[in-house]
XYZ file of C-alpha atoms in Angstrom:
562
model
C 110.357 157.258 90.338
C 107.184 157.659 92.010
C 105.028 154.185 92.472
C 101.577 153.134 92.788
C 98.665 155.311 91.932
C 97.860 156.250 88.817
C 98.656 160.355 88.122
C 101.098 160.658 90.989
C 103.997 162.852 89.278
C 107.424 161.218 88.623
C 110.520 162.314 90.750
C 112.613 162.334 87.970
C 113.722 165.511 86.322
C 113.105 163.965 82.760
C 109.952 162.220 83.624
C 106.898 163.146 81.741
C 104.093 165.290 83.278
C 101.371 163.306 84.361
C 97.719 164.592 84.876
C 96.560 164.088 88.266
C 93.268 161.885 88.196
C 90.181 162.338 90.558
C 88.609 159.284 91.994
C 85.325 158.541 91.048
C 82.480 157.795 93.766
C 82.083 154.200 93.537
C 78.619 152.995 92.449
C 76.617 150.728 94.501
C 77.700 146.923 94.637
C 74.636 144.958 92.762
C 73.940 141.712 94.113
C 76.360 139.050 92.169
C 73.739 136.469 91.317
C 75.781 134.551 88.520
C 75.150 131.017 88.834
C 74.187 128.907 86.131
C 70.558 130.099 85.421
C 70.368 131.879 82.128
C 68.669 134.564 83.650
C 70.523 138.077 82.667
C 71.242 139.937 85.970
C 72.560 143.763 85.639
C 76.059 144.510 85.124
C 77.524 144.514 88.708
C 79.898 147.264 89.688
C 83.054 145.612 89.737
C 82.685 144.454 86.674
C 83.665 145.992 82.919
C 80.352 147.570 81.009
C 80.843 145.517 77.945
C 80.595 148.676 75.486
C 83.923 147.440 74.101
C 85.399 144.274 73.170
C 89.378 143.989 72.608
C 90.549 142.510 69.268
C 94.347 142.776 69.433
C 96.907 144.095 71.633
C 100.479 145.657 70.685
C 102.001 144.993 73.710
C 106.134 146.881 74.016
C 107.595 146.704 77.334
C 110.974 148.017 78.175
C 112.735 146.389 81.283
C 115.407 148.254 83.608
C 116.817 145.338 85.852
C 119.194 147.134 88.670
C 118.202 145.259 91.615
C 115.492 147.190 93.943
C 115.629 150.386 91.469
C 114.297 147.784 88.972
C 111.464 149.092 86.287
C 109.351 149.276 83.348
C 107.709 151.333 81.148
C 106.008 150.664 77.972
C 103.086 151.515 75.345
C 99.869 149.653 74.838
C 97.630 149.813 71.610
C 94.472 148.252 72.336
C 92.318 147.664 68.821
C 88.657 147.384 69.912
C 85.335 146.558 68.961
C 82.192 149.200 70.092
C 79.309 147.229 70.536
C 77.472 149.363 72.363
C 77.209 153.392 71.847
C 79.459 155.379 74.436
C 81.397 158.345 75.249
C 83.768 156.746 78.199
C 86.468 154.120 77.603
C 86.369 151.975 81.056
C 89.588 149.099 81.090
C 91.616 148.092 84.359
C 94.713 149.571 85.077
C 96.460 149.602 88.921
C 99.706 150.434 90.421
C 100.862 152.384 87.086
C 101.744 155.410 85.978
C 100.178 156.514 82.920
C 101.114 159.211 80.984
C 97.772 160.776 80.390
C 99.138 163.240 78.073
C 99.781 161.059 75.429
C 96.659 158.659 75.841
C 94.771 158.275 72.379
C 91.783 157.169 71.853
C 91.822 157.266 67.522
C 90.509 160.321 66.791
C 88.539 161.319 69.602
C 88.712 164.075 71.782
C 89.368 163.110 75.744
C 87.565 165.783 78.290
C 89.135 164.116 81.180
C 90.622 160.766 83.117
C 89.149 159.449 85.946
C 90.288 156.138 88.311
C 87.777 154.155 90.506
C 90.290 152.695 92.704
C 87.690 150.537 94.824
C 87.436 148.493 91.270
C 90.723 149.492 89.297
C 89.304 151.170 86.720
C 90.740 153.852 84.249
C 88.248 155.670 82.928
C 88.599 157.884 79.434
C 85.854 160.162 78.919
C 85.086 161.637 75.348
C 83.680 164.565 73.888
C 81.803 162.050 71.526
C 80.631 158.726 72.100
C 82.277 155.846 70.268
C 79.699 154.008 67.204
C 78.774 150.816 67.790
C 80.131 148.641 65.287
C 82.672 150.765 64.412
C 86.561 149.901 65.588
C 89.082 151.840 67.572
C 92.418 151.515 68.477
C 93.176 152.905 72.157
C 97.086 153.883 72.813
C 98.201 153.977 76.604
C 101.576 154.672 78.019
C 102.866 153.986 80.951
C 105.364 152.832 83.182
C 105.538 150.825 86.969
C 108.203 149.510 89.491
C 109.145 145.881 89.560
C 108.384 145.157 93.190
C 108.759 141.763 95.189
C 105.217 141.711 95.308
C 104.763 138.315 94.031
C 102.032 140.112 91.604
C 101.787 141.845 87.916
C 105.128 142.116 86.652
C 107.875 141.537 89.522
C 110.975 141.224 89.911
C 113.103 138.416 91.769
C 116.422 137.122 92.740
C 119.229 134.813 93.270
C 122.756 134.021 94.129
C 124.861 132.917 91.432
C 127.062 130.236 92.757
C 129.963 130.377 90.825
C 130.722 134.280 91.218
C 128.354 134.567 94.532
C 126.638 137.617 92.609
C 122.977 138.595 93.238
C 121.259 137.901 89.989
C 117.854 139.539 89.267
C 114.571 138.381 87.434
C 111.507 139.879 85.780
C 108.583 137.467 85.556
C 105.052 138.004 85.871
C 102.232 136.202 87.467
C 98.335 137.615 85.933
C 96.118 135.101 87.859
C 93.397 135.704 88.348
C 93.638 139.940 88.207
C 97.201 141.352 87.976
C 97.773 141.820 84.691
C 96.369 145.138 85.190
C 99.176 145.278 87.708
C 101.547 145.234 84.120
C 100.016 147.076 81.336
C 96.446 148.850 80.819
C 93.906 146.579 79.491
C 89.774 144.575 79.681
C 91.309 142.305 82.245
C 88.140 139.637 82.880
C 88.729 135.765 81.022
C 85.804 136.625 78.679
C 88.111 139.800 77.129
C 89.427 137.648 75.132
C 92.407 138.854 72.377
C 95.383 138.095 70.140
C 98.778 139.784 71.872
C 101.759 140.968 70.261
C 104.294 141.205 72.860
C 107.734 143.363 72.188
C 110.400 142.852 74.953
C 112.869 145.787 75.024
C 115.863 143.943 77.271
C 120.219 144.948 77.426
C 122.266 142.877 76.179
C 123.578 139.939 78.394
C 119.948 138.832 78.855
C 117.188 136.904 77.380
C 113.249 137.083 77.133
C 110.427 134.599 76.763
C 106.886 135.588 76.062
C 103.897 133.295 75.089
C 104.569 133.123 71.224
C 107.870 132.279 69.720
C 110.632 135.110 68.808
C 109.858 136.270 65.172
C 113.039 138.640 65.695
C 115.521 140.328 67.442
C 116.252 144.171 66.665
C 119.600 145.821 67.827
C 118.702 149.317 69.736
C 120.593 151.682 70.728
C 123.495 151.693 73.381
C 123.291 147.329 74.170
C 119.825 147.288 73.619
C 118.103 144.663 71.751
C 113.765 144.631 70.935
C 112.406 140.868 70.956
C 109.566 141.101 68.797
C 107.227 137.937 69.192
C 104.977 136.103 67.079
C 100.874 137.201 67.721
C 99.051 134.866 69.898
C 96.187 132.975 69.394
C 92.865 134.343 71.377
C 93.283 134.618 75.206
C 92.285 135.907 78.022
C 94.621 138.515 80.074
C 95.480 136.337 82.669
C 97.612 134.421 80.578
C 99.766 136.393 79.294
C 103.441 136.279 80.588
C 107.084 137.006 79.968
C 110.285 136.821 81.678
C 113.692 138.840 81.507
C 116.292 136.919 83.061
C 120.410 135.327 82.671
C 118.338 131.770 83.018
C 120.197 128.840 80.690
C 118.173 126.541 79.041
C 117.625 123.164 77.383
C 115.365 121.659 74.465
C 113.641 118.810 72.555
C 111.565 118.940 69.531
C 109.907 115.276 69.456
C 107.565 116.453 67.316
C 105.531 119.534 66.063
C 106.096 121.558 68.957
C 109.898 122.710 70.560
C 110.023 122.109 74.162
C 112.151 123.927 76.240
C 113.187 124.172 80.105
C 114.756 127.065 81.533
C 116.563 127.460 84.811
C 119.335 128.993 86.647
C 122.224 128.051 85.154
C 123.835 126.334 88.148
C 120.237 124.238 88.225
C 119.720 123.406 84.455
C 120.397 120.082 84.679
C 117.929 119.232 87.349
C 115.496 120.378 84.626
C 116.307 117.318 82.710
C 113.506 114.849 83.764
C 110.911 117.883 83.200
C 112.193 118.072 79.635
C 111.915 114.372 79.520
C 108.160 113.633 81.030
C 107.101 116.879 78.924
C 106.658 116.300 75.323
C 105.300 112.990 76.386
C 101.907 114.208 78.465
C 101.885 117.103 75.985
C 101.388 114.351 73.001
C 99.240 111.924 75.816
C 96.622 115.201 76.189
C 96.741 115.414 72.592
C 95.069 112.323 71.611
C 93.297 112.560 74.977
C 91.578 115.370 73.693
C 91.487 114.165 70.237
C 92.496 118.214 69.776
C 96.174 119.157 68.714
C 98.066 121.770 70.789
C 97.633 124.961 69.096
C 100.670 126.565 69.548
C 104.237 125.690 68.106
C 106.247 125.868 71.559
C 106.586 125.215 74.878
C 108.720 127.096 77.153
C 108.561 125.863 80.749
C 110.369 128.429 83.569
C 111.834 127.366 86.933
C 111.827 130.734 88.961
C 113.003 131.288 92.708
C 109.641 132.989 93.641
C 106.499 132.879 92.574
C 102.795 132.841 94.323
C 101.471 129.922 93.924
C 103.159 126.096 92.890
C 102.917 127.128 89.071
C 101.199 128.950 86.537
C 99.365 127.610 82.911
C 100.653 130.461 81.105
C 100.091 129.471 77.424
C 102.930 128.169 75.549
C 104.713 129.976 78.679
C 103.856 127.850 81.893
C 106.177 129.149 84.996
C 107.090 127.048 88.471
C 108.358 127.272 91.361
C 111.731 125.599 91.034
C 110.651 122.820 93.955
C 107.937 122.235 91.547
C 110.140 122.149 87.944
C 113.690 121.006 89.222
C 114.504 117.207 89.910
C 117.789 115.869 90.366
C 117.941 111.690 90.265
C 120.957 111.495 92.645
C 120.197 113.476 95.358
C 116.234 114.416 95.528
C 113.513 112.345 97.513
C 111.514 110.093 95.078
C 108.291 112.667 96.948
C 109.770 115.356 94.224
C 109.583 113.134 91.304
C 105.825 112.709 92.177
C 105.746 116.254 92.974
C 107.361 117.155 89.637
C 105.764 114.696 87.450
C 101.867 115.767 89.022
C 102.370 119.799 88.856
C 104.045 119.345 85.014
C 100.779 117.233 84.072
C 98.552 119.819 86.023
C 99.739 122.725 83.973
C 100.099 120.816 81.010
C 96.513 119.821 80.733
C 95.691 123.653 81.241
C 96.886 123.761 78.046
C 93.518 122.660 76.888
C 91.272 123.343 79.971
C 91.567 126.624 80.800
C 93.450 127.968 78.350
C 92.127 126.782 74.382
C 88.339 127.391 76.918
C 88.196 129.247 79.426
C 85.541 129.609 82.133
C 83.533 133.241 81.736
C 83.885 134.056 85.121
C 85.592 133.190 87.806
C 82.517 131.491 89.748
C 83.144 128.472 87.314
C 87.247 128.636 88.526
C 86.352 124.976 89.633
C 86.146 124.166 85.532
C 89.570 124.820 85.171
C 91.273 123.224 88.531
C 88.758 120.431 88.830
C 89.341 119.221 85.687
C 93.038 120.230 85.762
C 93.307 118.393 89.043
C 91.528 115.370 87.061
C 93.653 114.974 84.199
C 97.137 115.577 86.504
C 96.508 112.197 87.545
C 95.899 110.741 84.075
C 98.673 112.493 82.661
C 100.939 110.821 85.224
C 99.753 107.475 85.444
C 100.865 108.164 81.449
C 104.297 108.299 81.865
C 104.538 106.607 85.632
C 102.298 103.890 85.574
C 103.962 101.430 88.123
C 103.005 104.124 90.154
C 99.288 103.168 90.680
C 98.866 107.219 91.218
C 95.142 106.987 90.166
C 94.173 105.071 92.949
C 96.448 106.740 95.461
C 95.175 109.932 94.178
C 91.226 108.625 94.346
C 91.693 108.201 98.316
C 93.734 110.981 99.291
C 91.160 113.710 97.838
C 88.765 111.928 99.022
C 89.388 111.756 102.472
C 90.205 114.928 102.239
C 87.318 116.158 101.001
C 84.953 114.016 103.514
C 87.103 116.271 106.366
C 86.423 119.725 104.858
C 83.611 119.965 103.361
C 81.508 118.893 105.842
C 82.310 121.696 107.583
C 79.695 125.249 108.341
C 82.689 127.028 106.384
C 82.506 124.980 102.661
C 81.131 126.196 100.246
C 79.481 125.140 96.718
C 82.194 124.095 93.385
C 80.664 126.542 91.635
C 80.715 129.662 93.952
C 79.016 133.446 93.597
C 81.999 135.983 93.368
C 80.931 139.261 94.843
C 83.926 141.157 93.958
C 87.340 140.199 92.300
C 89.121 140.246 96.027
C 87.455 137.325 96.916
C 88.216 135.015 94.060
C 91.969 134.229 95.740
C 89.789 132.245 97.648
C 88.707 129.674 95.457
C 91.855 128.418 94.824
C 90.962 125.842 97.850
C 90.326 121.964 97.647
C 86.273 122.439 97.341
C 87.207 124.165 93.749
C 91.093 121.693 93.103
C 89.566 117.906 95.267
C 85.816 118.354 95.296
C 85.980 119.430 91.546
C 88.265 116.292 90.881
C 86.139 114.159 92.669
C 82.806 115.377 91.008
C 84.224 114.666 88.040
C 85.693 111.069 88.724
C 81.960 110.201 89.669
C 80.029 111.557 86.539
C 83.075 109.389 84.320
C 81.964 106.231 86.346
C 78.120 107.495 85.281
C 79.121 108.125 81.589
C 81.523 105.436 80.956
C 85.192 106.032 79.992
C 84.240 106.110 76.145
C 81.253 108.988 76.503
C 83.034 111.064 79.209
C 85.752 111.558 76.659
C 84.447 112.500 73.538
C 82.256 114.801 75.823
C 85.058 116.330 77.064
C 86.649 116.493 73.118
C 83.010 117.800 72.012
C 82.974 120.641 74.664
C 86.874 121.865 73.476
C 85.671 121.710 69.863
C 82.971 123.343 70.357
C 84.157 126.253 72.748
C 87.845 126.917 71.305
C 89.249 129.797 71.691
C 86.569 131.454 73.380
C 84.297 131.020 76.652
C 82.005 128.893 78.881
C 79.968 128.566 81.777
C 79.353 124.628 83.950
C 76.252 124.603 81.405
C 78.205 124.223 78.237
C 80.120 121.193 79.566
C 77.124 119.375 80.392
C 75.289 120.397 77.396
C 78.420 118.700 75.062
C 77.939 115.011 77.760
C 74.626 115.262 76.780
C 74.681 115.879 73.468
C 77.283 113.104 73.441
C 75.140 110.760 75.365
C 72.363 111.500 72.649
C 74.921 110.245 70.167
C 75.473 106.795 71.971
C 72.140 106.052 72.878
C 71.155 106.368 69.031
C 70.933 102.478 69.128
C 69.773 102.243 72.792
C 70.884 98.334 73.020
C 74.730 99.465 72.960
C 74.143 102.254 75.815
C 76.400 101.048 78.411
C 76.415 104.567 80.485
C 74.134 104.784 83.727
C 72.359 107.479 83.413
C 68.521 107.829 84.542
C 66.844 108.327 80.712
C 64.428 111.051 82.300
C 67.233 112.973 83.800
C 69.559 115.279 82.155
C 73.883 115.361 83.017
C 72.665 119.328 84.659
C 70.517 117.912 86.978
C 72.474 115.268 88.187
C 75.774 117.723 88.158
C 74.189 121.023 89.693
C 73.211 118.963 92.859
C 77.023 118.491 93.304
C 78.133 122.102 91.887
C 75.686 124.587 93.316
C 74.996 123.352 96.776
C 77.589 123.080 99.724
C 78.261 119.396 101.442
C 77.848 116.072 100.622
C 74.800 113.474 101.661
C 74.865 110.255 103.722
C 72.147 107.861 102.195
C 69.708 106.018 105.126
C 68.003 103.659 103.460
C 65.261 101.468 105.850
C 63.137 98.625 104.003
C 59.879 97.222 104.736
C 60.515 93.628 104.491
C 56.396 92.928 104.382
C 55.736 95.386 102.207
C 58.905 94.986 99.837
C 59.643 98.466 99.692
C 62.802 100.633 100.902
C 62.202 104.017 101.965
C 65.632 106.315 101.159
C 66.642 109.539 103.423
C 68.989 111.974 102.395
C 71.100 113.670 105.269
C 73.607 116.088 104.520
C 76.773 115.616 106.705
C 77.404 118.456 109.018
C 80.323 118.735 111.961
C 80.768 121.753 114.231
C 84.944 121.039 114.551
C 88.373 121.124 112.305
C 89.578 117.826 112.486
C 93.648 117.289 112.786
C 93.526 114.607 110.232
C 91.960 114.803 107.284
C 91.815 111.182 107.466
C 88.702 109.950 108.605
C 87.368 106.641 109.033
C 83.595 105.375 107.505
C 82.546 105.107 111.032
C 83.312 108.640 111.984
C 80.972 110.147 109.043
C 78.436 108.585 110.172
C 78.989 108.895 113.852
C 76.151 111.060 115.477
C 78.046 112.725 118.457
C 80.361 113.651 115.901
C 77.795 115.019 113.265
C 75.357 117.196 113.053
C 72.934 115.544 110.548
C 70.637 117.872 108.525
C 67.593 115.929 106.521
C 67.651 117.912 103.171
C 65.264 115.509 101.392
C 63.819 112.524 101.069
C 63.614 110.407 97.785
């Protein structure tokens, strides 16, 4: 079978015929000038029109597992919203075969397919433009290899060691734009949907998905169709599902079944997993003061994947290093490893996934505060660690190396095109996020920061929001506790707003060093604000107080004085 772009004919003698698709000229790039202004900036290239809105996906994939032959094909229905009038459907789709034939978009007539490959579009065009206001339901099917590519849906291996066999995987990883990589579909966070997966597997394996099984259907010839339960609203990059032989174990402390899942000759490392779990699941819970929505958590050890782990919801996958933790023989450094990644992806269970940033300028939202509430979450259920404080100085530290640096760049960060977001998943966005965070808590108090944080996941679930919604909900809550002014206990200026305090930290590069010189006669202080600036890449990332402040070291600019 023929892979990659879209239109290329099949080498198979039964395949479908596929209509060959010209690429479109690309349009020129606009300038990207999200930040958090509410200014409206036109639609830049890279990104979808906005003429339709998904609703609800019927999502059935069928998965041939035979090693490097391994491959897919299914069928998308994509219900949709037109909120704008227009004669071209525009969704993401790469690497994919589609069979263009058989494309439907309700009862319209298609004049023609088109793929902009410089932004992974499939394009649709119509002999009538859609209504707004009215809904359609688009049907797309296709089919794709399962590479090694670490991306979309791929596949993976490993050696049984019992029988010595090669056994094979199918997982997927979406972040931040691969689902496109899986199945046709409006593959930005704000697309928000409800998904109804189908898994079409043989016999002999299993599947997981998001949403628990609602049933199992018998097919033809050792076939079986896992149909799953809808999802709640999310975005694309969420979505996930695995194929594999994996064993597994479970707990139901409560209102929600956890489960671990592993190789079978690892399952029982995933013991302390299934044991620290439930418990930061529950601690985030009343954290939050917001229940976890959905009624099961699946949690999947896998031999490869791109990055540490994944927040899949209701689905979160690991790489086994990351998951698996055996009491007898691993370093006590992989119980910390464990227990921190668990609570990481855990609390993305909230932050990220029940709101989720619009774009990915604001990635810092979700692995700043992620980053954050790993530590809490630990200290939870390993106090005598003292994590919080270890934690505190490490990222620090850190953070006092890098981003004084030419090369840093803001927490909140213009994305000029979706190739460049990969690199936000850096310690300005994880550490400096963290670390922003830490300070406006110490600002707010303990007691304000929280219910700020519980006002802004209220407020925003299920759907989307920018760095100006969070600090809209602290100060909205600080509002609320100053009602009787001689209980505010916070220290926050009362002329100055939780934005302007925050965007000085979010939407500007570096950190300041404070010079403060007094005029003992007069009895005044006069304060200079330098930003700290170094030319070099330190080894360490350990730097002493002396060396910040060092001037053969540093390049001090004056920013401004106050």
């Amino acid at each position: 079978m023929a892979t990659s772009a879209i239109g290329i004919e099949s080498a198979s003698p039964s395949a479908p015929s596929f209509t060959t698709l010209r690429v479109a000229e690309p349009e020129l790039t606009t300038e990207n000038s999200l930040s958090a202004s509410p200014t409206a900036f036109p639609t830049p290239s890279y990104r979808l029109p906005g003429d339709l809105r998904p609703e609800h996906y019927t999502l059935e994939i069928k998965t041939f597992l035979d090693g490097e032959n391994s491959r897919f094909e299914g069928r998308v229905l994509i219900k949709v919203e037109c909120e704008k009038d227009t004669s071209r459907v525009v969704l993401h789709s790469t690497d994919l075969l589609l069979n263009t034939d058989k494309v439907r978009v309700g009862d319209n007539e298609i004049t023609g397919h088109e793929f902009d490959t410089q932004n992974e579009f499939y394009i649709i065009n119509l002999k009538e433009a859609l209504k707004s206001g009215s809904k359609y339901v688009i049907e797309i099917p296709f089919e794709g290899n399962l590479t090694t590519s670490l991306k979309g849906y791929y596949r993976s291996s490993y050696k049984d060691k019992a029988t010595g066999d090669t056994k094979w995987v199918a997982t997927t990883q979406f972040v931040s734009v691969d689902a496109r990589r899986a199945f046709p579909c409006f593959d930005e966070p704000a697309m928000k949907a409800v998904f109804q997966v189908n898994m079409i597997r043989r016999k002999g394996f299993t599947s997981i998905s998001n949403m628990p099984l609602a049933k199992s259907v018998q097919l033809e010839d050792d076939w079986f169709r896992d149909e799953y339960v809808e999802s709640v609203r999310m975005s694309t990059y969420l979505v996930a599902f695995v194929v594999s032989e994996f064993a597994h174990l479970e707990s139901n402390p409560g209102n929600t079944t956890f489960r671990v899942w592993a190789r079978q000759d690892a399952i029982e490392q995933a013991r302390y997993s299934l044991e620290i779990g439930p418990k930061i699941l529950d601690f985030f819970e009343e954290y939050f003061n917001v229940s976890y929505p959905l009624p099961k958590m699946d949690m999947i050890a896998l031999p490869d994947l791109t990055m540490n782990s994944m927040e899949n919801w209701g689905m979160v996958t690991y790489e086994e290093t990351c998951m698996l933790y055996e009491e007898s023989t691993s370093e006590i450094i992989s119980k910390e490893l464990v227990t921190v990644v668990v609570a990481h992806e855990l609390s993305h269970q909230w932050f990220g996934n029940l709101v989720t940033m619009k774009w990915w300028d604001d990635l810092w939202l979700n692995e700043g505060f992620a980053t954050y509430l790993e530590g809490l979450g630990t200290d939870h259920v390993q106090p005598s660690w003292n994590y919080l404080e270890n934690m505190a100085v490490r990222c620090l530290l850190n953070i006092f190396s890098i981003d004084s640096l030419k090369s840093s760049h803001p927490v909140s960060n213009d994305i000029q095109h979706p190739s460049e977001i990969r690199q936000l998943f850096d310690d300005i966005s994880y550490s400096k996020g963290y670390l922003v965070l830490r300070m406006l808590n110490y600002v707010l108090g303990e007691e304000t920061f929280r219910r700020g944080v519980s006002r802004y996941l209220k407020t925003h679930q299920y759907g989307n929001a920018a760095q100006d919604a969070l600090w809209s909900s602290f100060d909205s809550q600080l509002r609320d506790a100053s009602a009787d002014d001689s209980s505010r206990t916070d220290d926050v200026p009362r002329d100055a707003t939780v934005k302007e305090i925050m965007d000085s930290w979010t939407l500007q590069t570096g950190y300041p060093v404070i010079h403060v010189k007094r005029n003992y006669e007069a009895g005044t202080a006069d304060l200079t604000q330098l930003r700290v600036r170094r030319e070099y890449t330190c080894i360490s990332h350990y730097l002493s107080a002396r060396d910040l402040t060092c001037d053969a070291a540093y390049d001090l600019e004056q920013k401004e004085k106050t």
